[in-house]
Amino acid sequence: MNDRNWTAVELKNVVVIKLHGEMDMSNSPHLKNFVKDTYINVGKSNIIMDLSDVDYIDSSALGALLGLQRAARLNGGSLVLCGLHDNLKRIFKITSLEGVFKIYSSVEEALKFFLEGNG
């Protein structure tokens, strides 16, 4: 897998990042740095992470998501997740992270969160 297994688009005041394949220690630090440097540190701190195409996630990727969530909050924004399939839902439940993140079923639902002034 290549270093960059995601795509990013900006919709209004929200950045939607669609992740693909596996999220693990080989690529999660790169993702974290990219999102912080490209978006959060320049004031674009409303982030949707679309995990609908993620096959696997490890603890380093969970840590990267937590770090990005904290960075977004510190910069006046929010990071929300969407598109978790059953395996990922199970991982978030086992790690007690399902209550830490706002999780939506689709990008559209997550986008509503921001467009209705909640982000």
Short mmCIF file of C-alpha atoms in Angstrom, two decimals:
data_model
loop_
_atom_site.label_atom_id
_atom_site.label_comp_id
_atom_site.label_asym_id
_atom_site.label_seq_id
_atom_site.Cartn_x
_atom_site.Cartn_y
_atom_site.Cartn_z
CA MET A 1 0.00 0.00 0.00
CA ASN A 2 1.21 3.50 -0.72
CA ASP A 3 1.80 6.16 1.92
CA ARG A 4 -1.25 8.13 1.01
CA ASN A 5 -4.30 5.93 1.24
CA TRP A 6 -6.84 8.70 1.47
CA THR A 7 -8.49 11.45 -0.50
CA ALA A 8 -9.55 14.81 0.87
CA VAL A 9 -12.16 17.30 -0.32
CA GLU A 10 -13.42 20.54 1.17
CA LEU A 11 -17.16 21.09 1.36
CA LYS A 12 -18.09 24.54 2.66
CA ASN A 13 -16.27 24.80 6.01
CA VAL A 14 -15.73 21.05 6.37
CA VAL A 15 -12.89 18.80 5.22
CA VAL A 16 -13.97 15.27 4.29
CA ILE A 17 -11.17 12.71 4.34
CA LYS A 18 -11.98 9.31 2.88
CA LEU A 19 -9.61 6.62 4.08
CA HIS A 20 -8.94 3.45 2.07
CA GLY A 21 -7.60 0.02 3.00
CA GLU A 22 -5.66 -0.46 6.20
CA MET A 23 -4.91 2.21 8.78
CA ASP A 24 -1.91 1.14 10.81
CA MET A 25 1.48 2.23 12.09
CA SER A 26 2.86 2.35 8.55
CA ASN A 27 0.54 5.17 7.46
CA SER A 28 -1.30 6.70 10.43
CA PRO A 29 1.55 9.07 11.46
CA HIS A 30 1.66 10.38 7.88
CA LEU A 31 -2.12 10.90 7.89
CA LYS A 32 -1.99 12.70 11.23
CA ASN A 33 0.77 15.05 10.07
CA PHE A 34 -0.94 15.69 6.73
CA VAL A 35 -4.29 16.59 8.31
CA LYS A 36 -2.73 18.79 10.98
CA ASP A 37 -0.38 20.62 8.60
CA THR A 38 -2.75 20.95 5.65
CA TYR A 39 -6.00 21.70 7.44
CA ILE A 40 -6.13 22.05 11.22
CA ASN A 41 -3.11 24.33 11.64
CA VAL A 42 -4.46 26.71 9.00
CA GLY A 43 -7.90 27.04 10.58
CA LYS A 44 -9.79 24.30 8.75
CA SER A 45 -10.57 22.25 11.84
CA ASN A 46 -14.00 20.78 11.03
CA ILE A 47 -13.09 17.30 9.85
CA ILE A 48 -15.09 14.26 8.76
CA MET A 49 -13.16 10.99 8.59
CA ASP A 50 -14.99 8.59 6.27
CA LEU A 51 -13.99 5.06 7.28
CA SER A 52 -16.39 3.23 4.94
CA ASP A 53 -13.49 1.81 2.87
CA VAL A 54 -11.22 0.94 5.81
CA ASP A 55 -10.57 -2.81 6.14
CA TYR A 56 -8.40 -2.72 9.24
CA ILE A 57 -7.40 -0.25 11.94
CA ASP A 58 -4.77 -0.72 14.64
CA SER A 59 -3.99 1.05 17.89
CA SER A 60 -1.62 3.54 16.27
CA ALA A 61 -4.37 4.63 13.89
CA LEU A 62 -6.82 4.97 16.79
CA GLY A 63 -4.21 7.09 18.55
CA ALA A 64 -3.80 9.24 15.43
CA LEU A 65 -7.57 9.80 15.27
CA LEU A 66 -7.61 10.77 18.96
CA GLY A 67 -4.73 13.19 18.40
CA LEU A 68 -6.49 14.76 15.42
CA GLN A 69 -9.72 15.06 17.39
CA ARG A 70 -7.86 16.89 20.16
CA ALA A 71 -6.07 19.17 17.69
CA ALA A 72 -9.35 20.00 15.96
CA ARG A 73 -10.98 20.89 19.29
CA LEU A 74 -8.04 23.03 20.37
CA ASN A 75 -8.44 24.95 17.10
CA GLY A 76 -12.17 25.52 17.57
CA GLY A 77 -13.43 22.65 15.43
CA SER A 78 -14.53 19.05 15.64
CA LEU A 79 -13.51 15.72 14.17
CA VAL A 80 -16.28 13.21 13.53
CA LEU A 81 -16.25 9.73 12.06
CA CYS A 82 -18.62 8.06 9.64
CA GLY A 83 -19.12 4.89 7.64
CA LEU A 84 -17.89 2.37 10.20
CA HIS A 85 -18.76 -1.17 9.17
CA ASP A 86 -19.47 -3.83 11.79
CA ASN A 87 -15.84 -4.83 12.37
CA LEU A 88 -14.76 -1.24 13.02
CA LYS A 89 -17.80 -0.61 15.22
CA ARG A 90 -16.73 -3.60 17.28
CA ILE A 91 -13.18 -2.24 17.64
CA PHE A 92 -14.48 1.15 18.76
CA LYS A 93 -16.80 -0.56 21.26
CA ILE A 94 -14.08 -2.84 22.69
CA THR A 95 -11.70 0.10 23.11
CA SER A 96 -14.46 2.26 24.65
CA LEU A 97 -13.92 4.86 21.92
CA GLU A 98 -17.48 4.75 20.61
CA GLY A 99 -18.41 7.32 23.25
CA VAL A 100 -15.35 9.48 22.61
CA PHE A 101 -16.08 10.18 18.95
CA LYS A 102 -19.24 11.41 17.29
CA ILE A 103 -20.00 8.63 14.81
CA TYR A 104 -22.43 8.89 11.91
CA SER A 105 -23.55 6.33 9.37
CA SER A 106 -22.71 8.45 6.30
CA VAL A 107 -20.84 11.54 5.15
CA GLU A 108 -24.20 13.21 4.54
CA GLU A 109 -25.27 12.71 8.16
CA ALA A 110 -21.90 13.90 9.45
CA LEU A 111 -22.07 16.95 7.19
CA LYS A 112 -25.47 17.85 8.66
CA PHE A 113 -23.82 17.98 12.09
CA PHE A 114 -21.56 20.78 10.88
CA LEU A 115 -24.03 22.57 8.63
CA GLU A 116 -26.58 22.82 11.45
CA GLY A 117 -24.02 24.75 13.49
CA ASN A 118 -22.87 22.02 15.86
CA GLY A 119 -19.27 21.85 14.77
#
